[in-house]
Amino acid sequence: MALKKVSSLRSTLVPRAVLAVTSAALLTATFASGCSSSSGGNGSTGENLTGRGPITYVEGKDTTETGAVKQLVERWNAAHPDEKVTFKEQSNDASQQYDDLKQHMQAKASDYDVVALDVPWTAEFAAKGWIQPLKDSFAIDTSTLLSPPVASATYNGTLYAAPRNTNGGLLFYRKDLTPEPPKTWAEMISMCPKAKEAGIGCYAGQLAPYEGLTVNTAEVINAFGGSFVGADGKTPTVNSPQAKAGLTTLVDAYKNGDIPKEGISFKEPESQNAFVTGKLMFMRGWPSSYGDAGSDASSVKDKFGVAPLPGKDGVGASTLGGYNAAISAFSKNKATALDFLRFLISEDAQHIVASGALPSVRASVYDDPALIAKMPYLPALKESIASAVPRPVTPFYPAVSKAIQDNAYAALTGSKSVDDAIAGMQKGIETAGS
Amino acid sequence: MGVSARAWVFVTPVLLALAVVIGYPVVRALIMSFQKDSGLDKATGMFVEGGGAGFSNYTHWLLEQCTNSLGETVDCPTGNLGSQFWTAIGVTLLFTVVTVALEATIGLGMAVIMGKTFKGRALLRAAVLIPWAIPTAVTARLWEFMFQYDGVVNRLFGTHILWTADPWPARFAVIAADVWKTTPFMALLILAGLQVIPEDVYEAARVDGASAWQRFWNITMPLLKPALLVAVLFRTMDALRMYDLPAIMTQSNPATRTISMLVVDQVRQGPNSASALSVITFLLIFTVAFFLVKVLGANAVRTQEEQREAH
């Protein structure tokens, strides 16, 4: 082959090779950043602490009727023209929100400054070093807030996020069948014959095998004095007589038919539908069901009331829902982000939050007569949240939740005894993360 | 420049592109599957890199072994995804065998009917395709509603079965929905095979006095075999990676958790051991495909050659 030809061949090949290698390198970089397991303590939490400027606030779709999140952002922007907040709206789906945040954090991207975290994600984001610990110069004043939401934002003794809004379970009951709501599980079960007389189911929650089952199981176990993990977020503590008593209560209620047979296929929509169509005497639900139960289409419109969840001897232990707002460790303007967090928990902002029917993290808001007139469930909800327990605060939350769900489901369906199911949860939490 | 050199110039970019988009992710998954997922440092409560894992990600799945908080190797407890590997394999294979067998049989029947000439044939052919045209997610929701406790199915038969919650009813429900959804696809592929069989072969057989059953068994079936095998191969591959139908219809009911659902659940908990699971899944599907093509496919080719010789 003549020299000229070789060189011409090379000139054709080289740009292609360069192109190919570059694209391969690019892809590698994208994949590596997207896939590699990340480590904590990467030092980013000490950077940009004094940075000020425009920031981006990331949260799932704002579904409140009042557009609460947009109102919050507008209120802030009017007062801080140089440090404007842009609202980046994610999808409505919690797992898509989680995946989106995770990808941005693994890529150490600085385009998300303040992120809204569903309560159970907080510990994992903290343990991976993705969010700024709120201590020393970054401390925020949480003394005026309800303490369970603050506990949900705390990992390993350090606060990692500002509780933005909270949520608690309520017992919806039929006023026409029982004028007084039951205070305890035993009392509630003793009222079940009345439901039978009326030809309807007695109690239902959300017992299908999904996150709702974790919530419902945790509530009854916590109400009887049980717990799941120790303060370190890893040591399992569920194998206790209290936890067994709690789960037994739920399993017995299902076996005795106090929870209708179809109850183990109920998620939020099914349980709400059963209550709204008058097929249930008691339902465990979130405040968001209140509107539907009270609407004109509901057959229990003026016949229902709400109360805190029943417990062992008194008010039960609701599982805490809600969102926490955290500062990304990779943010460039952390000082502004910190001010924004302080704004989010302020009286003013929390009033906007509460008006949007997102339960506030400030106790005082629940006593506002104007809000109570609009949302009559607020006093019951305040009581519910005051005695609420956060979901197990652990960086392995998905695995722990799965261990709780699968074992509780096995106990409900009778394929495992309560003792075995509790022992299974204990072992499941022990092996979480392997 | 020689012809072969020029050929390489044209082919190289494509090869590189293929290496990047196919080779790279596969190699990457393989490498990841030999690394430990990041774990928690007890002292700080922060995550640290896991380091090399050897084959532990594979034994985690294949032997259902987990590591507890003391670092000991124990059997994976219920609730840990590791304990669901063999159940998921079993469920996946069950779905594959049952749905493909039913779909092939019913599809064949539908194709034979659609192949006949009668009034309204075009309408029937279009109508049959409707279930196939509906997105799987919608199909899943549709059947979920029908199988609800107070849904159509229970009312129709006067039963009180928890179709999506109890193990065997849930499996039955998923199979029913899948058969409803994909039989038309089978029917169409088989119909295409039916229509290339020349009519004169049947005529000749009729003249020779072959009964309808003999014509079906001795003419239709052998000549249909290649098309049928392609259809079965396609559906088997599809069924082995089934995800959306059970995921939407029965949620995370452990009784209907397929291997793909397990991979997706595991990705959330640890990408490296999810990679090991993906590799195992890939090998499983590859083995089944290889077996089908090698054993049954060779058979199909031979039948065609025999046919040609016979002509």
Short mmCIF file of C-alpha atoms in Angstrom, two decimals, chain A residues 1 5 8-9 12-13 16-17 20 23-24 27-28 31-32 35-41 95-96 98-99 102 124 126-129 155-156 160 209-210 232-234 236 254 261-262 264-265 267 270 279 395-396 398-399 402-403 405-407 409-410 413 416 424 427-428 430-434, chain B residues 1-2 5 8-10 12-13 16 20-21 24-25 28 32 36-40 42-50 60 65-69 74-81 84 141 144 148-150 160-162 164-166 248 250-254 257 265-269 271-273:
data_model
loop_
_atom_site.label_atom_id
_atom_site.label_comp_id
_atom_site.label_asym_id
_atom_site.label_seq_id
_atom_site.Cartn_x
_atom_site.Cartn_y
_atom_site.Cartn_z
CA MET A 1 0.00 0.00 0.00
CA LYS A 5 -2.94 5.81 0.84
CA SER A 8 -5.33 9.07 3.79
CA LEU A 9 -6.68 6.02 5.52
CA THR A 12 -10.21 8.98 7.77
CA LEU A 13 -9.80 6.69 10.70
CA ARG A 16 -13.66 8.52 13.80
CA ALA A 17 -11.52 6.88 16.42
CA ALA A 20 -15.64 6.93 19.22
CA SER A 23 -18.18 9.20 23.14
CA ALA A 24 -17.12 6.05 24.94
CA LEU A 27 -20.71 7.36 28.31
CA THR A 28 -18.36 5.84 30.84
CA PHE A 31 -22.63 5.52 33.64
CA ALA A 32 -20.03 5.59 36.36
CA CYS A 35 -24.20 3.61 38.82
CA SER A 36 -21.29 3.71 41.20
CA SER A 37 -22.12 3.24 44.82
CA SER A 38 -21.29 6.45 46.53
CA SER A 39 -19.61 6.98 49.82
CA GLY A 40 -20.31 9.39 52.58
CA GLY A 41 -18.04 11.96 54.12
CA SER A 95 -40.40 6.68 43.72
CA GLN A 96 -39.70 8.80 40.65
CA TYR A 98 -36.57 9.54 44.92
CA ASP A 99 -34.78 8.25 41.80
CA LYS A 102 -30.61 10.10 43.95
CA GLU A 124 -30.27 7.51 53.85
CA ALA A 126 -27.81 11.94 55.55
CA ALA A 127 -25.72 8.76 55.85
CA LYS A 128 -24.56 9.10 52.25
CA GLY A 129 -23.31 12.62 52.92
CA TYR A 155 -30.21 10.96 62.13
CA ASN A 156 -27.54 9.77 64.56
CA TYR A 160 -30.27 17.05 58.82
CA PRO A 209 -48.36 -5.59 50.65
CA TYR A 210 -46.90 -2.13 49.96
CA ASP A 232 -28.06 4.13 65.57
CA GLY A 233 -30.51 3.27 62.79
CA LYS A 234 -29.21 -0.29 62.49
CA PRO A 236 -32.95 -4.15 65.49
CA TYR A 254 -58.29 -9.96 60.69
CA LYS A 261 -61.60 -10.38 54.33
CA GLU A 262 -60.89 -8.07 51.40
CA ILE A 264 -55.68 -7.28 52.87
CA SER A 265 -56.08 -5.97 49.34
CA LYS A 267 -54.58 0.52 49.70
CA GLU A 270 -59.89 1.09 48.33
CA LYS A 279 -69.30 -0.23 54.06
CA PRO A 395 -30.40 4.48 56.05
CA PHE A 396 -31.64 1.07 54.87
CA PRO A 398 -36.39 0.26 51.74
CA ALA A 399 -34.99 -3.03 53.08
CA LYS A 402 -39.80 -4.69 53.02
CA ALA A 403 -38.93 -6.86 56.02
CA GLN A 405 -44.30 -5.68 55.05
CA ASP A 406 -43.49 -9.22 53.98
CA ASN A 407 -43.54 -10.61 57.51
CA TYR A 409 -48.37 -9.98 55.35
CA ALA A 410 -47.32 -13.57 56.10
CA THR A 413 -52.51 -14.42 55.67
CA LYS A 416 -46.54 -17.51 59.61
CA GLY A 424 -38.45 -12.57 60.79
CA LYS A 427 -33.61 -10.92 61.23
CA GLY A 428 -34.69 -8.88 58.21
CA GLU A 430 -30.30 -7.36 60.92
CA THR A 431 -29.51 -8.33 57.34
CA ALA A 432 -30.77 -5.08 55.78
CA GLY A 433 -28.12 -3.76 53.47
CA SER A 434 -26.67 -7.15 52.54
CA MET B 1 -7.22 1.19 -0.81
CA GLY B 2 -8.20 -2.46 -1.04
CA ALA B 5 -9.60 -2.23 3.93
CA TRP B 8 -13.22 -2.13 7.56
CA VAL B 9 -13.37 1.65 7.40
CA PHE B 10 -17.11 1.47 6.96
CA THR B 12 -15.43 0.04 12.30
CA PRO B 13 -17.68 2.89 13.50
CA LEU B 16 -17.37 0.72 17.99
CA VAL B 20 -20.22 1.15 23.43
CA VAL B 21 -23.95 0.61 23.60
CA TYR B 24 -19.99 -1.52 27.69
CA PRO B 25 -23.12 -1.91 29.86
CA ARG B 28 -19.89 -2.75 33.45
CA MET B 32 -20.19 -4.22 39.35
CA LYS B 36 -19.73 -5.05 47.40
CA ASP B 37 -22.50 -2.52 47.89
CA SER B 38 -21.53 0.38 50.08
CA GLY B 39 -22.13 -0.32 53.73
CA LEU B 40 -22.55 1.62 56.93
CA LYS B 42 -20.64 1.76 62.56
CA ALA B 43 -18.48 4.44 64.15
CA THR B 44 -19.64 7.39 62.05
CA GLY B 45 -23.03 6.18 60.83
CA MET B 46 -21.96 7.17 57.33
CA PHE B 47 -21.75 5.02 54.21
CA VAL B 48 -18.39 3.72 53.01
CA GLU B 49 -17.40 1.98 49.79
CA GLY B 50 -17.83 -1.78 49.90
CA HIS B 60 -26.23 -14.18 48.06
CA GLN B 65 -27.18 -16.21 51.97
CA CYS B 66 -27.09 -12.89 53.77
CA THR B 67 -24.69 -11.15 56.11
CA ASN B 68 -26.06 -10.03 59.45
CA SER B 69 -24.95 -7.04 61.48
CA VAL B 74 -26.80 -16.59 57.59
CA ASP B 75 -29.78 -17.76 55.55
CA CYS B 76 -31.67 -14.77 54.20
CA PRO B 77 -34.81 -14.14 56.30
CA THR B 78 -38.27 -13.40 54.88
CA GLY B 79 -38.48 -9.83 53.73
CA ASN B 80 -34.89 -9.79 52.57
CA LEU B 81 -34.98 -9.89 48.78
CA GLN B 84 -37.02 -14.63 47.28
CA ARG B 141 -55.40 -2.06 35.67
CA GLU B 144 -57.13 -5.62 38.50
CA GLN B 148 -61.28 -6.96 42.78
CA TYR B 149 -63.13 -8.45 45.73
CA ASP B 150 -66.42 -6.84 44.69
CA HIS B 160 -65.65 -14.66 47.36
CA ILE B 161 -62.06 -15.08 46.30
CA LEU B 162 -59.31 -12.57 47.01
CA THR B 164 -55.03 -10.30 43.91
CA ALA B 165 -54.07 -11.14 47.50
CA ASP B 166 -54.13 -14.94 47.92
CA ILE B 248 -49.36 -3.36 38.47
CA THR B 250 -50.90 -7.56 42.23
CA GLN B 251 -48.33 -4.99 43.39
CA SER B 252 -45.61 -6.50 45.48
CA ASN B 253 -47.57 -9.62 46.41
CA PRO B 254 -44.70 -12.03 47.12
CA ARG B 257 -42.95 -11.58 42.19
CA ASP B 265 -36.65 -3.85 43.89
CA GLN B 266 -32.99 -4.66 44.47
CA VAL B 267 -31.67 -1.71 42.45
CA ARG B 268 -33.12 0.56 45.14
CA GLN B 269 -31.30 -1.33 47.88
CA PRO B 271 -26.86 -1.60 42.67
CA ASN B 272 -23.99 -4.08 42.81
CA SER B 273 -25.92 -7.08 44.02
#
